Short mmCIF file of N, CA and C in Angstrom, two decimals:
data_model
loop_
_atom_site.label_atom_id
_atom_site.label_comp_id
_atom_site.label_asym_id
_atom_site.label_seq_id
_atom_site.Cartn_x
_atom_site.Cartn_y
_atom_site.Cartn_z
N MET I 1 -127.32 -87.05 118.92
CA MET I 1 -128.58 -87.27 119.42
C MET I 1 -129.95 -86.67 119.05
N ALA I 2 -130.94 -87.16 118.46
CA ALA I 2 -132.31 -85.98 117.97
C ALA I 2 -133.20 -85.26 118.95
N VAL I 3 -133.65 -84.25 119.33
CA VAL I 3 -133.63 -83.54 119.80
C VAL I 3 -135.17 -83.48 119.69
N ARG I 4 -136.24 -83.77 120.51
CA ARG I 4 -137.88 -83.45 119.49
C ARG I 4 -138.13 -82.25 120.13
N VAL I 5 -139.50 -81.49 119.58
CA VAL I 5 -140.09 -80.15 119.43
C VAL I 5 -140.32 -80.30 121.16
N GLY I 6 -140.28 -79.69 121.80
CA GLY I 6 -141.17 -79.33 123.29
C GLY I 6 -140.41 -80.45 124.08
N THR I 7 -138.96 -80.58 124.03
CA THR I 7 -137.95 -81.55 124.78
C THR I 7 -137.38 -80.61 125.08
N PRO I 8 -137.18 -80.56 126.64
CA PRO I 8 -136.37 -79.56 127.34
C PRO I 8 -134.80 -80.26 127.11
N VAL I 9 -134.28 -78.77 127.18
CA VAL I 9 -133.03 -78.82 127.08
C VAL I 9 -132.43 -79.35 128.13
N SER I 10 -131.50 -79.88 128.44
CA SER I 10 -130.36 -79.42 129.94
C SER I 10 -129.84 -78.45 129.73
N ASP I 11 -128.87 -78.41 131.59
CA ASP I 11 -128.87 -77.26 131.98
C ASP I 11 -127.16 -77.43 131.68
N ASP I 12 -126.39 -78.87 130.77
CA ASP I 12 -125.45 -79.39 130.53
C ASP I 12 -125.47 -78.36 129.19
N ARG I 13 -126.30 -78.75 128.10
CA ARG I 13 -126.08 -78.35 126.79
C ARG I 13 -126.04 -76.71 126.63
N VAL I 14 -127.05 -76.40 127.47
CA VAL I 14 -127.20 -74.73 127.68
C VAL I 14 -125.64 -74.33 127.84
N GLY I 15 -125.49 -74.57 129.11
CA GLY I 15 -124.05 -74.01 129.67
C GLY I 15 -122.84 -74.18 128.36
N ALA I 16 -122.74 -75.71 127.65
CA ALA I 16 -122.04 -75.33 126.98
C ALA I 16 -122.12 -74.89 125.62
N ALA I 17 -123.06 -74.71 125.63
CA ALA I 17 -122.97 -73.53 123.41
C ALA I 17 -123.36 -71.90 124.47
N LEU I 18 -123.11 -71.93 126.08
CA LEU I 18 -122.67 -70.55 125.95
C LEU I 18 -121.36 -70.36 126.20
N ARG I 19 -120.87 -71.57 126.69
CA ARG I 19 -119.41 -71.61 126.99
C ARG I 19 -118.34 -71.72 125.60
N ASN I 20 -119.16 -72.37 124.50
CA ASN I 20 -118.44 -72.37 122.83
C ASN I 20 -118.98 -70.31 122.74
N THR I 21 -119.87 -70.24 123.00
CA THR I 21 -120.27 -68.53 122.52
C THR I 21 -119.08 -67.81 122.77
N GLU I 22 -119.51 -67.70 123.98
CA GLU I 22 -117.87 -67.08 124.82
C GLU I 22 -116.95 -67.17 124.75
N ASP I 23 -115.78 -68.08 124.08
CA ASP I 23 -114.81 -68.54 123.48
C ASP I 23 -114.90 -67.90 122.44
N VAL I 24 -115.78 -67.77 121.69
CA VAL I 24 -115.65 -67.07 120.08
C VAL I 24 -115.23 -65.62 120.12
N VAL I 25 -115.96 -65.40 120.96
CA VAL I 25 -116.15 -63.88 121.10
C VAL I 25 -114.83 -63.42 121.83
N LEU I 26 -114.38 -64.11 122.45
CA LEU I 26 -113.01 -63.56 123.49
C LEU I 26 -112.28 -63.74 122.70
N ARG I 27 -111.91 -64.80 121.60
CA ARG I 27 -110.78 -64.93 120.63
C ARG I 27 -110.49 -63.77 119.63
N ALA I 28 -111.83 -63.58 119.20
CA ALA I 28 -112.24 -62.42 118.13
C ALA I 28 -111.85 -60.85 118.91
N TYR I 29 -112.42 -61.11 120.30
CA TYR I 29 -111.39 -59.66 120.61
C TYR I 29 -110.11 -59.34 120.94
N ARG I 30 -109.77 -60.83 121.22
CA ARG I 30 -108.08 -60.80 121.31
C ARG I 30 -107.57 -60.99 120.68
N LEU I 31 -107.37 -60.59 119.38
CA LEU I 31 -107.01 -61.18 117.66
C LEU I 31 -107.05 -59.81 117.16
N TRP I 32 -108.37 -58.92 117.00
CA TRP I 32 -108.11 -57.82 117.21
C TRP I 32 -107.68 -56.55 118.39
N PHE I 33 -107.40 -57.13 119.11
CA PHE I 33 -106.42 -56.24 120.44
C PHE I 33 -104.86 -56.56 120.13
N GLU I 34 -104.49 -57.97 119.92
CA GLU I 34 -103.11 -57.94 119.53
C GLU I 34 -103.11 -57.55 118.04
N HIS I 35 -103.44 -57.29 117.39
CA HIS I 35 -103.38 -56.86 116.09
C HIS I 35 -103.41 -55.12 116.13
N ALA I 36 -103.72 -54.45 117.42
CA ALA I 36 -104.32 -53.46 117.00
C ALA I 36 -103.19 -52.79 118.09
N ARG I 37 -102.48 -53.68 118.57
CA ARG I 37 -101.28 -52.89 119.92
C ARG I 37 -99.81 -52.81 118.78
N ARG I 38 -100.06 -54.31 117.90
CA ARG I 38 -98.57 -54.05 116.92
C ARG I 38 -98.71 -52.99 115.69
N CYS I 39 -100.05 -52.79 115.34
CA CYS I 39 -100.27 -51.88 114.06
C CYS I 39 -99.65 -50.35 114.18
N ASP I 40 -98.87 -49.62 113.39
CA ASP I 40 -99.21 -48.28 113.64
C ASP I 40 -100.29 -47.60 113.28
N ASP I 41 -101.05 -48.33 112.22
CA ASP I 41 -102.19 -46.98 111.90
C ASP I 41 -103.20 -47.14 112.83
N CYS I 42 -103.14 -48.75 113.23
CA CYS I 42 -104.87 -49.11 114.04
C CYS I 42 -104.11 -48.28 115.93
N LYS I 43 -102.75 -48.08 116.26
CA LYS I 43 -102.22 -47.44 117.26
C LYS I 43 -102.87 -45.75 117.42
N ARG I 44 -102.66 -44.93 115.87
CA ARG I 44 -103.20 -43.97 116.11
C ARG I 44 -104.57 -43.39 116.19
N VAL I 45 -105.34 -44.55 116.17
CA VAL I 45 -107.06 -44.03 115.85
C VAL I 45 -107.45 -44.52 117.19
N ARG I 46 -109.02 -43.62 117.47
CA ARG I 46 -109.58 -43.81 118.62
C ARG I 46 -110.50 -45.30 118.37
N ARG I 47 -111.29 -45.36 117.18
CA ARG I 47 -111.92 -45.85 117.06
C ARG I 47 -111.43 -47.29 116.26
N ALA I 48 -112.23 -48.24 116.11
CA ALA I 48 -111.42 -49.64 115.49
C ALA I 48 -111.98 -49.57 113.90
N SER I 49 -113.37 -48.60 113.77
CA SER I 49 -113.56 -48.82 112.40
C SER I 49 -112.42 -47.80 111.57
N ASP I 50 -111.71 -46.56 112.15
CA ASP I 50 -110.65 -45.66 111.64
C ASP I 50 -109.56 -46.41 111.81
N GLY I 51 -109.02 -47.74 111.63
CA GLY I 51 -107.63 -48.32 111.89
C GLY I 51 -107.77 -48.72 110.42
N CYS I 52 -106.57 -49.71 110.25
CA CYS I 52 -106.45 -50.69 108.63
C CYS I 52 -107.21 -51.41 108.32
N GLU I 53 -106.78 -52.04 107.18
CA GLU I 53 -108.11 -52.52 106.85
C GLU I 53 -108.25 -54.21 107.71
N ASP I 54 -106.89 -54.52 107.52
CA ASP I 54 -107.17 -55.63 108.61
C ASP I 54 -107.54 -55.66 110.01
N GLY I 55 -107.36 -54.15 110.89
CA GLY I 55 -108.03 -54.20 112.13
C GLY I 55 -109.55 -54.10 111.48
N ARG I 56 -110.53 -53.42 110.69
CA ARG I 56 -111.32 -52.92 110.12
C ARG I 56 -111.90 -54.15 110.80
N GLU I 57 -111.52 -55.67 109.75
CA GLU I 57 -112.06 -56.69 109.22
C GLU I 57 -111.57 -57.80 110.74
N LEU I 58 -111.13 -57.88 111.69
CA LEU I 58 -110.89 -57.86 112.73
C LEU I 58 -111.41 -57.75 113.54
N TRP I 59 -112.38 -56.05 113.82
CA TRP I 59 -113.12 -55.58 114.09
C TRP I 59 -114.17 -56.28 114.09
N GLY I 60 -114.83 -55.78 112.56
CA GLY I 60 -116.62 -56.85 112.61
C GLY I 60 -116.40 -58.48 112.71
N THR I 61 -115.39 -59.08 112.96
CA THR I 61 -115.62 -60.77 113.20
C THR I 61 -115.83 -59.90 114.42
N TYR I 62 -114.67 -59.38 115.77
CA TYR I 62 -115.23 -59.31 117.10
C TYR I 62 -117.24 -59.21 117.12
N ARG I 63 -117.28 -58.25 116.04
CA ARG I 63 -118.97 -57.22 116.13
C ARG I 63 -119.84 -58.42 115.77
N LEU I 64 -119.67 -59.72 115.12
CA LEU I 64 -120.17 -60.63 114.43
C LEU I 64 -120.47 -62.11 115.42
N ALA I 65 -119.52 -61.89 116.41
CA ALA I 65 -119.23 -62.75 117.49
C ALA I 65 -119.97 -61.95 117.99
N CYS I 66 -120.44 -61.32 118.51
CA CYS I 66 -121.16 -60.67 120.11
C CYS I 66 -122.32 -61.04 119.38
N ILE I 67 -123.08 -60.84 118.82
CA ILE I 67 -123.75 -61.09 118.24
C ILE I 67 -124.51 -62.95 118.06
N GLY I 68 -123.59 -63.54 117.63
CA GLY I 68 -123.99 -64.38 117.40
C GLY I 68 -124.12 -64.84 115.87
N ARG I 69 -123.53 -64.33 114.83
CA ARG I 69 -123.70 -64.81 113.44
C ARG I 69 -121.89 -65.18 113.02
N LEU I 70 -120.70 -65.38 113.22
CA LEU I 70 -120.08 -65.64 113.41
C LEU I 70 -120.07 -66.66 112.77
N GLU I 71 -119.76 -66.66 111.20
CA GLU I 71 -119.63 -68.10 110.42
C GLU I 71 -118.13 -68.09 110.03
N THR I 72 -117.86 -69.80 110.42
CA THR I 72 -116.43 -69.77 110.35
C THR I 72 -115.97 -69.94 108.63
N LYS I 73 -115.06 -69.69 108.64
CA LYS I 73 -114.61 -69.86 106.84
C LYS I 73 -113.93 -70.90 106.55
N GLU I 74 -114.03 -71.50 105.58
CA GLU I 74 -113.33 -73.08 105.23
C GLU I 74 -112.79 -72.62 104.35
N GLU I 75 -111.15 -73.03 104.58
CA GLU I 75 -110.24 -72.95 103.61
C GLU I 75 -110.37 -73.38 102.49
N GLU I 76 -110.36 -72.33 101.20
CA GLU I 76 -110.73 -73.24 100.09
C GLU I 76 -108.93 -73.81 99.52
N PRO I 77 -109.63 -75.50 98.94
CA PRO I 77 -108.12 -75.66 98.44
C PRO I 77 -107.33 -74.99 97.05
N SER I 78 -106.13 -75.47 97.85
CA SER I 78 -104.94 -74.81 96.53
C SER I 78 -105.02 -75.42 95.25
#
């Protein structure tokens, strides 16, 4: 469906876009939180940026999701 410049966007499409964004943010946070609960290095620190490399990467993914700049990684061919 092509959208022309100046064409109002329906509330349904706006709502769907917001739900998708929320789902990405919540998923990124959940992945970090589950990692932080299990990781001995991440359990010992107060800030996510002081955790292990994996924890810092997951936290970075969450931060990018919050500002809407999360890029999906395409799997590299084996």
